[in-house]
Short mmCIF file of C-alpha atoms and ligand atoms in Angstrom, two decimals:
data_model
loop_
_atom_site.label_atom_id
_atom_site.label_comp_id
_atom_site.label_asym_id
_atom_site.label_seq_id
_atom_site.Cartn_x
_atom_site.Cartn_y
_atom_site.Cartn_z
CA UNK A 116 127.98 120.33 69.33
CA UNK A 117 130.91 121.93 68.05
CA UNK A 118 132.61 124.67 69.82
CA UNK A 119 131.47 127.41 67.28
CA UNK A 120 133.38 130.75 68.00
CA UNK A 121 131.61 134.06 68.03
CA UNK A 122 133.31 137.64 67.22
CA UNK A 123 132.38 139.98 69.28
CA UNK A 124 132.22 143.46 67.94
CA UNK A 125 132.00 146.89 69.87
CA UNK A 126 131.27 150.73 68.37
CA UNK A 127 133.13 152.05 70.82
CA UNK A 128 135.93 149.25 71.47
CA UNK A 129 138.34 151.74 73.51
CA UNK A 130 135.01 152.85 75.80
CA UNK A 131 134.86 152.05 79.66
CA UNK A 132 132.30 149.66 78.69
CA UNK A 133 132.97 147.88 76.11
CA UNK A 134 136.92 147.75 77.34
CA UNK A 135 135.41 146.48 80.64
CA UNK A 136 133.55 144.01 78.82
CA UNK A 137 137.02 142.63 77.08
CA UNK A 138 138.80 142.77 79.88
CA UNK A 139 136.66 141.09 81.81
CA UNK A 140 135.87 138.47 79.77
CA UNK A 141 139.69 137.79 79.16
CA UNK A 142 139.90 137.75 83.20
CA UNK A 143 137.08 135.13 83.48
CA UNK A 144 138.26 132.76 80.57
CA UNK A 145 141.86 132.51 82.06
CA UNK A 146 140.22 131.81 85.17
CA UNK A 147 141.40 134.94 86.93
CA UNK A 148 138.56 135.84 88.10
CA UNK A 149 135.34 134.23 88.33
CA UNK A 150 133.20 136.01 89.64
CA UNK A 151 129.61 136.39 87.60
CA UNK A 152 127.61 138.72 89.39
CA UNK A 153 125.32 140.39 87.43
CA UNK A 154 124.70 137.95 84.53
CA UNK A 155 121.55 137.04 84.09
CA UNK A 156 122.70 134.20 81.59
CA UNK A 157 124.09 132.57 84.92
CA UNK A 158 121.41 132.26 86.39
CA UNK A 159 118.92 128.97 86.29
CA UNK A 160 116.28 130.07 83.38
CA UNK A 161 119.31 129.40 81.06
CA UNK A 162 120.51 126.33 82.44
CA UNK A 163 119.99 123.76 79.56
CA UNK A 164 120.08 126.44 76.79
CA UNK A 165 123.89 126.23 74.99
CA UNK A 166 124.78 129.68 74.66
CA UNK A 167 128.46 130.86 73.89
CA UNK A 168 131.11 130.40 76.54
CA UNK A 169 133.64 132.72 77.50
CA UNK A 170 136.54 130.77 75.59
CA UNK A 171 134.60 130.77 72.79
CA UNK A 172 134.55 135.23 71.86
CA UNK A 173 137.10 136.86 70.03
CA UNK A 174 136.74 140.72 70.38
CA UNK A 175 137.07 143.46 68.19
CA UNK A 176 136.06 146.63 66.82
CA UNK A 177 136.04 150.63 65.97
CA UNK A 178 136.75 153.43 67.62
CA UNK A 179 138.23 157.06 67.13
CA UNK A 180 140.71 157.01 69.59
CA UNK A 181 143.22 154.44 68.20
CA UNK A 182 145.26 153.00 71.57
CA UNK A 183 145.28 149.18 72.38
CA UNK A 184 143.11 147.98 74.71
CA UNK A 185 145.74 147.47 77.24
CA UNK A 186 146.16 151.13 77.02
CA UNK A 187 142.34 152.32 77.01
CA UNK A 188 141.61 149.99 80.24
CA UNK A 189 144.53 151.96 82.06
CA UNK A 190 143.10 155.22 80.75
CA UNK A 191 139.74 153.96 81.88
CA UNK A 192 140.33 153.09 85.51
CA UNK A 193 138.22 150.94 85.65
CA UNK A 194 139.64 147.31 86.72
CA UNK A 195 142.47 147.06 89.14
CA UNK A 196 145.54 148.03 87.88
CA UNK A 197 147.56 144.03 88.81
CA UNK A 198 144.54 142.68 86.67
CA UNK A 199 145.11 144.75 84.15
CA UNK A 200 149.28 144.07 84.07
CA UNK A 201 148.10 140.16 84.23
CA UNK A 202 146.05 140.57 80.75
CA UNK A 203 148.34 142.83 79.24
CA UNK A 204 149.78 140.48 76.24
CA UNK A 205 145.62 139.35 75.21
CA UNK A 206 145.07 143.55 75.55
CA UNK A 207 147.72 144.85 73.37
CA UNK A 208 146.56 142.73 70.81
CA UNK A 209 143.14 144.07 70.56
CA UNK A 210 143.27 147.32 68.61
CA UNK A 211 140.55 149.03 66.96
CA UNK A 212 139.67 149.77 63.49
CA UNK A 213 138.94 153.11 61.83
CA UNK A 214 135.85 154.75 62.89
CA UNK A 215 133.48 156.25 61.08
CA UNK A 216 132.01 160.16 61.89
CA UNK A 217 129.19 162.24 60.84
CA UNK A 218 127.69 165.67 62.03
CA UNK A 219 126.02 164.01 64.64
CA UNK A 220 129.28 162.95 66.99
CA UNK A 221 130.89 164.95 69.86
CA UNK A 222 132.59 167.66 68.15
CA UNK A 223 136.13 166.51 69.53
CA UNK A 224 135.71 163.05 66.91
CA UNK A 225 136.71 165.78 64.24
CA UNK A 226 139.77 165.95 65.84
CA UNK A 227 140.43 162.15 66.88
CA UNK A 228 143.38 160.15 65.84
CA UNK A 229 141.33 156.99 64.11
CA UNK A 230 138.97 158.02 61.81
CA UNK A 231 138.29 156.69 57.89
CA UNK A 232 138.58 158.70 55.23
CA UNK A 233 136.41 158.63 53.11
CA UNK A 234 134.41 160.40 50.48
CA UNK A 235 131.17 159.19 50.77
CA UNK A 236 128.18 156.84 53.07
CA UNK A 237 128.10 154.24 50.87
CA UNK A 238 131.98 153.94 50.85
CA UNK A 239 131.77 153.84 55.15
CA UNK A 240 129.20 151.15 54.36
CA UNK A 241 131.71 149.24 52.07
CA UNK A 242 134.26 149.43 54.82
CA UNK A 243 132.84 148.46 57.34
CA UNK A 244 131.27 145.27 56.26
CA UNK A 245 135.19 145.08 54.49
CA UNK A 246 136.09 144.68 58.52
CA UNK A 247 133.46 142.64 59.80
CA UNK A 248 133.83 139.99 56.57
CA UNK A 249 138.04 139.88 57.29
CA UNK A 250 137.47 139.83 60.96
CA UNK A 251 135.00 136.64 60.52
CA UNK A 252 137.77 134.69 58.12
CA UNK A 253 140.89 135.57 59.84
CA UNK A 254 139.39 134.25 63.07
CA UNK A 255 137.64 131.69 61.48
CA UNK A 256 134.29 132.59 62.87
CA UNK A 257 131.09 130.91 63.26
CA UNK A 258 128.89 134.23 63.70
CA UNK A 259 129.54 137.90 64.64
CA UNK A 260 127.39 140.03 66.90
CA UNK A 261 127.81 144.20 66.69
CA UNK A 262 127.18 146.30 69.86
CA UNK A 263 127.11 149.87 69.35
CA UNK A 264 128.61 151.50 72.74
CA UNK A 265 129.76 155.02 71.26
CA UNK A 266 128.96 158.47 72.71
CA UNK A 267 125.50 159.72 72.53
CA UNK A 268 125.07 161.16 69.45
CA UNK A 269 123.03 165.13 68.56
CA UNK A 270 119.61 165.35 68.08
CA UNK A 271 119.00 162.74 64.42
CA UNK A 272 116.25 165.47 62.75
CA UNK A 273 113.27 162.67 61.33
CA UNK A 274 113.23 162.56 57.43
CA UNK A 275 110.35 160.48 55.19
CA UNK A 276 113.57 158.46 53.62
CA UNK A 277 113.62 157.03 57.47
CA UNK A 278 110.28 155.18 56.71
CA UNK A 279 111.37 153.20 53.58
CA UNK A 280 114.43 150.82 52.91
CA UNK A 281 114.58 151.67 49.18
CA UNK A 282 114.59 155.81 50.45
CA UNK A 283 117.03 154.81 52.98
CA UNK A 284 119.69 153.25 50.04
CA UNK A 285 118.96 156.07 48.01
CA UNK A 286 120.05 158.97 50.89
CA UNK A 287 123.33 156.85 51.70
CA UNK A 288 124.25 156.97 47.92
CA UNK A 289 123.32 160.67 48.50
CA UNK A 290 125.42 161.21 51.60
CA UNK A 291 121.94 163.03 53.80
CA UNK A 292 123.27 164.56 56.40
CA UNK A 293 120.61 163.22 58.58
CA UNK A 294 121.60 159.79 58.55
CA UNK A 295 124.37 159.75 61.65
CA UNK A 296 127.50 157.34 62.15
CA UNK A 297 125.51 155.03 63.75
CA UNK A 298 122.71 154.26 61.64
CA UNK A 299 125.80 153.78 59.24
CA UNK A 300 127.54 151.16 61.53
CA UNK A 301 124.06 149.35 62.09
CA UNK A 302 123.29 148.89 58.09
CA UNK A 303 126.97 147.44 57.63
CA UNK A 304 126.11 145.35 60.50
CA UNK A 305 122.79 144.14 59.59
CA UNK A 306 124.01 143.78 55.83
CA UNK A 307 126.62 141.59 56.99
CA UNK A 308 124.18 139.38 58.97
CA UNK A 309 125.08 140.50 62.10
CA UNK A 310 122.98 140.66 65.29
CA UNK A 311 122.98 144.63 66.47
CA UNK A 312 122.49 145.69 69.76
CA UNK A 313 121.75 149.46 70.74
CA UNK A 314 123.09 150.17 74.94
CA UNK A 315 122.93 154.24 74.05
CA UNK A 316 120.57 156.72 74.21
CA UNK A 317 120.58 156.83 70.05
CA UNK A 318 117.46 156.91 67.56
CA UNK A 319 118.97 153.87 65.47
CA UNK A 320 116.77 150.98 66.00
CA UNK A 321 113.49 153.50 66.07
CA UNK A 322 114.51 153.81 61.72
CA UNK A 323 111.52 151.91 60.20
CA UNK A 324 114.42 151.12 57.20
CA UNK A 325 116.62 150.04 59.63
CA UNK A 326 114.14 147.91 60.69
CA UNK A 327 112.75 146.50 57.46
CA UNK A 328 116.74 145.52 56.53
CA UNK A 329 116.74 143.23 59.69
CA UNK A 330 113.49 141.63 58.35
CA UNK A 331 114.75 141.24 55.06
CA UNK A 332 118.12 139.68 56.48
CA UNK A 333 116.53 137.70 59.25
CA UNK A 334 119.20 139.73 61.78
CA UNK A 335 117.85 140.18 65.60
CA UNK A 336 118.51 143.56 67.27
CA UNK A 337 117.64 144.72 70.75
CA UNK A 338 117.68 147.98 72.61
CA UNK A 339 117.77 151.00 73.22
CA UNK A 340 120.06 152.52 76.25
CA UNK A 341 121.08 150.05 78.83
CA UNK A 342 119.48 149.88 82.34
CA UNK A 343 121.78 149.91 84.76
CA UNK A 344 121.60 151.48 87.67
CA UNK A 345 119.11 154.75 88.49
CA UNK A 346 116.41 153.84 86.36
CA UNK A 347 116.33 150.26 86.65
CA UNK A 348 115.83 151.12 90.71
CA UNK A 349 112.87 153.45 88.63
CA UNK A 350 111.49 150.45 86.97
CA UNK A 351 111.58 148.33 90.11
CA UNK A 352 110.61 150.93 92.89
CA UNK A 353 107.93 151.66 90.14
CA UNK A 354 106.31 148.42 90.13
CA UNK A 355 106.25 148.14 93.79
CA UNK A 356 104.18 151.59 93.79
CA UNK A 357 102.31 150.20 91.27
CA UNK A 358 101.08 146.96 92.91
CA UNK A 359 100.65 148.35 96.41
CA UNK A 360 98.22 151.05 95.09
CA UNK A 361 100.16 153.81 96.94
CA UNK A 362 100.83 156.89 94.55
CA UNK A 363 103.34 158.54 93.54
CA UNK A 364 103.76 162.32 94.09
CA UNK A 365 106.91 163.04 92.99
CA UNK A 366 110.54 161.85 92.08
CA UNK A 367 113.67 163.61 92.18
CA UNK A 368 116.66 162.31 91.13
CA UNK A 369 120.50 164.05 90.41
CA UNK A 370 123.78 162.28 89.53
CA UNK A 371 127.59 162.69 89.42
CA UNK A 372 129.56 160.51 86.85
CA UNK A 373 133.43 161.88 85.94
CA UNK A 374 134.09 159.11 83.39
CA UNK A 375 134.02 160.11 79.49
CA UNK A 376 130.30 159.43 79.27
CA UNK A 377 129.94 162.10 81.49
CA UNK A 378 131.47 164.48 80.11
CA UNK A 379 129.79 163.84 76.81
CA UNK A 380 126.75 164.08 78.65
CA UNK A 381 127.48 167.52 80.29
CA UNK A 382 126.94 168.92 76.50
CA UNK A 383 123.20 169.74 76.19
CA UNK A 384 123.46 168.27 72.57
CA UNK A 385 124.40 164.97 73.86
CA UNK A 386 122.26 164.54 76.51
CA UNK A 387 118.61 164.61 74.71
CA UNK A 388 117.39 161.31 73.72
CA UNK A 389 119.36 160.22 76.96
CA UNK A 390 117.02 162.49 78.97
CA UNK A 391 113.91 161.68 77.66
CA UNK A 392 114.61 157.56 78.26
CA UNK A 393 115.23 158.49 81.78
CA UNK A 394 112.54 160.71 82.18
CA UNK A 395 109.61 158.36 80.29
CA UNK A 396 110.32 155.26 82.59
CA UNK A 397 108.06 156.21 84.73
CA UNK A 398 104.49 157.18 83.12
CA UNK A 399 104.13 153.49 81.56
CA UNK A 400 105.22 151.38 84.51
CA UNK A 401 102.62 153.46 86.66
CA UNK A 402 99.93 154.20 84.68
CA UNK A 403 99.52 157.92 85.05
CA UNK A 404 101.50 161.11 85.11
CA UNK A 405 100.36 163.71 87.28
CA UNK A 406 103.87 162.97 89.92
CA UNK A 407 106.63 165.80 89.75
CA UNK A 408 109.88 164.06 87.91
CA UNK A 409 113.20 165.22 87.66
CA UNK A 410 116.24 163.93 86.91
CA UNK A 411 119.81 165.99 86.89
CA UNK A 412 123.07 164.33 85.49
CA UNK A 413 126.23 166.06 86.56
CA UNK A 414 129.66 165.73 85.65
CA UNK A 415 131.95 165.74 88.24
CA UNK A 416 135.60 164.07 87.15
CA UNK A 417 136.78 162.90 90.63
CA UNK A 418 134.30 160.09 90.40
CA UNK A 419 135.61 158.44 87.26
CA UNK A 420 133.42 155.46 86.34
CA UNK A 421 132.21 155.66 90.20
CA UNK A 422 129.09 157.17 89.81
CA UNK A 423 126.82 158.53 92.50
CA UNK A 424 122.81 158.81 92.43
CA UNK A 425 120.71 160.08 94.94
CA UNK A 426 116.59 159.64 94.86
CA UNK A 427 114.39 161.33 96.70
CA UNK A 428 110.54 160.11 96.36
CA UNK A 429 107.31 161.39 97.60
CA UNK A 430 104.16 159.31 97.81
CA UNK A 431 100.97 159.27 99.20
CA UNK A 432 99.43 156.83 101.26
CA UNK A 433 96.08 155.54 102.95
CA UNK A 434 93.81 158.94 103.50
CA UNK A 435 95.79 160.39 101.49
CA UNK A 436 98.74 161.47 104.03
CA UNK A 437 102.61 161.91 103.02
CA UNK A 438 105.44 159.23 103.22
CA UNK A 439 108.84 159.57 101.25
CA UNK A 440 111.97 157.09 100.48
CA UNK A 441 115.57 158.47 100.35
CA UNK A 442 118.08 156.12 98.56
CA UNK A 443 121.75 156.77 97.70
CA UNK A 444 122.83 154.60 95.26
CA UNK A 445 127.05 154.18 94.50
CA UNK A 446 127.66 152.08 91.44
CA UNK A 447 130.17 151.52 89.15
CA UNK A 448 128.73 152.46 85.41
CA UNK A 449 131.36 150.20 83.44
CA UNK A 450 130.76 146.79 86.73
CA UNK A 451 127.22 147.44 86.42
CA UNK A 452 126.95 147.47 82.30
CA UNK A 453 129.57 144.54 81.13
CA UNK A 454 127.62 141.67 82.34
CA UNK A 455 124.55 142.87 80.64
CA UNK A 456 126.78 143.44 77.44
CA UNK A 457 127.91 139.76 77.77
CA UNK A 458 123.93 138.43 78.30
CA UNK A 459 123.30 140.41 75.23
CA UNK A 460 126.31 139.32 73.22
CA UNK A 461 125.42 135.51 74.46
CA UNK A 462 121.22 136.05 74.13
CA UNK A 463 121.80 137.62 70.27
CA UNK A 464 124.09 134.95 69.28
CA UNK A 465 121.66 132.37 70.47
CA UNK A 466 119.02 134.25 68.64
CA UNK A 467 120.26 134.35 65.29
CA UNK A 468 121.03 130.24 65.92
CA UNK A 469 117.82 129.90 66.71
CA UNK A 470 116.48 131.98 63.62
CA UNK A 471 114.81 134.58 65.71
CA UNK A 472 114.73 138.01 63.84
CA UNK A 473 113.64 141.26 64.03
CA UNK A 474 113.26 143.39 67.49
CA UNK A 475 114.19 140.91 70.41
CA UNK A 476 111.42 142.50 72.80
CA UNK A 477 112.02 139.74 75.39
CA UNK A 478 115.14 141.76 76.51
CA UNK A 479 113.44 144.52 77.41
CA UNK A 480 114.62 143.89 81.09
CA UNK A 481 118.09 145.18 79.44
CA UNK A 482 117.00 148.32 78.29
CA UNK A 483 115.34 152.38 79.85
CA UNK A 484 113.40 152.08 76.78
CA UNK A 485 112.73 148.73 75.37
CA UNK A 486 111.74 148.72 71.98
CA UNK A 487 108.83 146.83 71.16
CA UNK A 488 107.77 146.15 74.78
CA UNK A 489 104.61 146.19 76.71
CA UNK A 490 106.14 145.34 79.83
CA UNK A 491 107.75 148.29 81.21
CA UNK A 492 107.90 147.40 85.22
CA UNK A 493 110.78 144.93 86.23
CA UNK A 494 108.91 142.40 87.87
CA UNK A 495 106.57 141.88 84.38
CA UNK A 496 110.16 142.27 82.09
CA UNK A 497 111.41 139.82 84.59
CA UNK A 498 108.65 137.69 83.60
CA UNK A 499 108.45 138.10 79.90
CA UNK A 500 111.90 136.94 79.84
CA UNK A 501 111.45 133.55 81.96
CA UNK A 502 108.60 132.60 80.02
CA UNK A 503 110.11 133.17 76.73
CA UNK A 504 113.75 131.44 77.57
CA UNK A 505 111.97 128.59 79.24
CA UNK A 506 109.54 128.21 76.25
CA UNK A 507 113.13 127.75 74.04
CA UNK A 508 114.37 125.51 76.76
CA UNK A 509 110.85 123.01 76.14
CA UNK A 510 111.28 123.34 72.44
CA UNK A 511 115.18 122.62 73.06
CA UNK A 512 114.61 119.44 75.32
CA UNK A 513 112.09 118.58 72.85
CA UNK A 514 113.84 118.30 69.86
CA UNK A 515 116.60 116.52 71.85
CA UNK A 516 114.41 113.73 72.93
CA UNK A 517 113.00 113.51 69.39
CA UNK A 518 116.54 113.14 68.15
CA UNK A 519 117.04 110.43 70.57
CA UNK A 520 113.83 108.78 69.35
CA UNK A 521 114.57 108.40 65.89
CA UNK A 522 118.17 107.61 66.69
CA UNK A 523 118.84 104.00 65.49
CA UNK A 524 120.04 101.65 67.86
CA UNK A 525 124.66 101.40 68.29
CA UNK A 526 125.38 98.23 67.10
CA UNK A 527 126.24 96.36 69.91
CA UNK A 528 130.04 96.01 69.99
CA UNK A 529 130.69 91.98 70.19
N1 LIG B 292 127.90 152.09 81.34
C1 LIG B 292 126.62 152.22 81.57
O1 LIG B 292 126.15 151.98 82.65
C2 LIG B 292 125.70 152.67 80.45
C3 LIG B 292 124.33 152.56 80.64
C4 LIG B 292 123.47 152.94 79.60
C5 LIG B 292 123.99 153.45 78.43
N2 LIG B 292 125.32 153.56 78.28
C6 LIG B 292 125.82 154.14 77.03
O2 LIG B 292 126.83 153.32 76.49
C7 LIG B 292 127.75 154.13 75.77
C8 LIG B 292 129.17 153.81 76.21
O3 LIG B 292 129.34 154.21 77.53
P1 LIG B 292 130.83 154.38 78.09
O4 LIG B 292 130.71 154.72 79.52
O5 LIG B 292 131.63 153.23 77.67
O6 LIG B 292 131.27 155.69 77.31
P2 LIG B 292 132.73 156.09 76.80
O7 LIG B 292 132.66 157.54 76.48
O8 LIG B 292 133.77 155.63 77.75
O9 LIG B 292 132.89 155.24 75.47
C9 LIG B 292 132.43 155.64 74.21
C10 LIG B 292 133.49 155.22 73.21
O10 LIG B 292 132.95 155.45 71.90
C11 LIG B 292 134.01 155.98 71.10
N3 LIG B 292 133.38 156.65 69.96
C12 LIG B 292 132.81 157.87 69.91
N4 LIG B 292 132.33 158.10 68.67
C13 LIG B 292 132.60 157.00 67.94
C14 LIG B 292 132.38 156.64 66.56
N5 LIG B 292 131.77 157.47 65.70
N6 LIG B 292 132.80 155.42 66.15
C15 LIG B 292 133.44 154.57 66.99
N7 LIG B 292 133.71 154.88 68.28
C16 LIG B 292 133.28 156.06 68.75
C17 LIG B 292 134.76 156.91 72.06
O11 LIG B 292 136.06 157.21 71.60
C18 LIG B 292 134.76 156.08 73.32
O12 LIG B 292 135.92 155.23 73.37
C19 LIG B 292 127.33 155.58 75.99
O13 LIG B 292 126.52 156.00 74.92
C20 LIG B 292 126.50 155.48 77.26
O14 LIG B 292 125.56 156.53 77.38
C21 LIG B 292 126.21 153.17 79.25
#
């Protein structure tokens, strides 16, 4: 097969995330580091199954804040500063485009150094897919996948042009002021063909007309709001609960992040949608929802991207009497989200090979609130994914040996 090459876009390019991502994937394809922890892609269900290589992305995309992404990653403090000086010629190169703003992004955007202008949605639109086309010929690029890593956005208020594509045209062309930046960045994307994932706590991918576009273009999309470290423990812990019959009383759960999605976080704005994914992981992995559940998020700057989670559950077991578990979790928000970005960007590439369309609800083990999804506890996501990835794998060997099959015989060289 050819070595096709795949653009890799980020909302959000300057981000600790998505700058992690880059940089990380620079590290690893110059062999600084290799190191995979974390990647599910690595692991043996996806043996067999030719998804994109690290040599093979080229990275890219928007954000307001207009530094290189040499710059952002020591701004970010996220990767050693000696790695950093290492892929400092790849960084500087990587620079993002204009962004795009509406009512719905942290007030400070207003202010921000990268922003279109513009004087209307439809002309964002325009723009945008104006990026993503030259960013596909300059680098020669076999397909593009978009993931939208920006700042949780303010409350989206629900409108009936939401529940119909031909509604949702109309209120671009009439700049509605409910329609937010990123619904905007996922209709260029999904206009342009691209896969779109959602890792925030945003309202994109729940847009019926959002949806019925990726239909109509045969585009996957996955999310919403990766799940990477408290709640996935919530998802596992949950399961465990669940199978052993013992019940669950109560949870109660704080953190302290410093980095930048923190402090957007620490605005009560910000933090809704966010709040109810972390809050709702519970009720369906369980079954029921008479258990006490609480979750605090705290900024607190001299953690950085170091964030710090403490859970303290109650639970009841045989005749009824008390038992708890105390865990104290110390991550690193950016380590424990770029591999998943990378399974994503590799898993939605391979989907839109493979024709696969619409919601991608076999990567709901990627998400706090997986769209689409019945299975809810880790253990069942865990499964939904194997089967599904090893059902590709049989239909991948299969067609291979059929190839061979039908393959006339080489000439025999005498
Ligand atoms: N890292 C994790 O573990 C994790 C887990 C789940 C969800 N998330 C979500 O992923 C997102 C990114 O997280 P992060 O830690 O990288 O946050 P971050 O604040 O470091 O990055 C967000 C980036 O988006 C940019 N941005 C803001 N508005 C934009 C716009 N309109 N257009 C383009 N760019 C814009 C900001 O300038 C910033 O560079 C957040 O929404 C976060 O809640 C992260």
């Amino acid at each position: 097969m050819k070595n096709h090459k795949v653009g890799v876009l980020f909302v959000g390019l300057n981000g600790a995330t998505a700058n992690t991502s880059v940089a990380g994937s620079l590290a690893i394809k110059r062999g600084l580091m290799n190191d995979r922890n974390g990647m599910l892609t690595e692991s043996d269900i996806f043996s067999d199954l030719a998804l994109a290589q690290f040599d093979q992305f080229v990275f890219g995309g928007w954000d307001i804040n207009h530094s290189n992404a040499y710059d952002a990653a020591r701004l970010n403090k996220v990767l050693e500063r000696d790695l950093i000086e290492d892929l400092r010629d790849e960084l500087e190169e990587i620079s993002p485009w204009k962004a795009i703003i509406t009512e719905h992004d942290v007030d400070y955007a207003k202010k921000a150094n990268n922003i279109l202008s513009v004087n209307s949605m439809e002309e964002s639109v325009n723009l945008l897919k104006q990026d993503i086309l030259s960013f596909k010929e300059r680098h020669n690029l076999d397909r593009v996948v978009v993931i939208y890593l920006g700042s949780p956005l303010k409350q989206v208020k629900e409108k009936g042009f939401f529940h119909e594509l031909p509604l949702f045209r109309k209120a671009i062309q009439n700049n509605d002021e409910s329609i937010s930046s990123a619904m905007l960045y996922a209709y260029a994307a999904i206009e342009s063909g691209c896969p779109f994932v959602d890792f925030t706590p945003n309202v994109t991918l729940k847009v019926p007309a959002i949806l019925q576009l990726a239909e109509e273009k045969q585009v996957p999309l996955a999310g919403r709001d990766g799940n990477t470290g408290q709640t996935l423990l919530k998802t596992v812990l949950g399961q465990m609960f669940k199978i052993r019959n013992l019940k669950l009383t109560g949870w109660y759960s704080t953190n302290i992040l410093g980095n930048n999605d923190g402090l957007v976080l620490s605005m009560p704005e910000h933090r809704q949608t966010k709040m109810e994914d972390k809050l709702g992981v519970l009720e369906p992995v369980l079954g029921y929802n008479h258990f006490s559940h609480i979750v605090d998020i705290h900024y607190y700057p001299p953690r950085g991207d170091n964030k710090e989670a403490w859970e303290s559950i109650d639970f009841s077991g045989w005749l009824g009497l008390p038992m708890s578990v105390k865990i104290n979790w110390l991550g690193r928000d950016s380590i424990l989200a770029a591999p998943l970005i990378i399974d994503l960007v590799r898993l939605m590439e391979f989907a839109l090979r493979s024709g696969e369309y619409g919601i991608q609800s076999q990567l709901a083990i990627y998400f706090k609130h997986p769209l689409n999804a019945t299975a809810r506890g880790f253990y069942d996501q865990y499964m939904l994914l194997q089967n599904y990835y090893s059902g590709m794998k049989r239909a991948v060997l299969k067609s291979a040996n059929e190839r061979c099959a039908n393959m006339q015989p080489e000439p025999l060289n005498v």
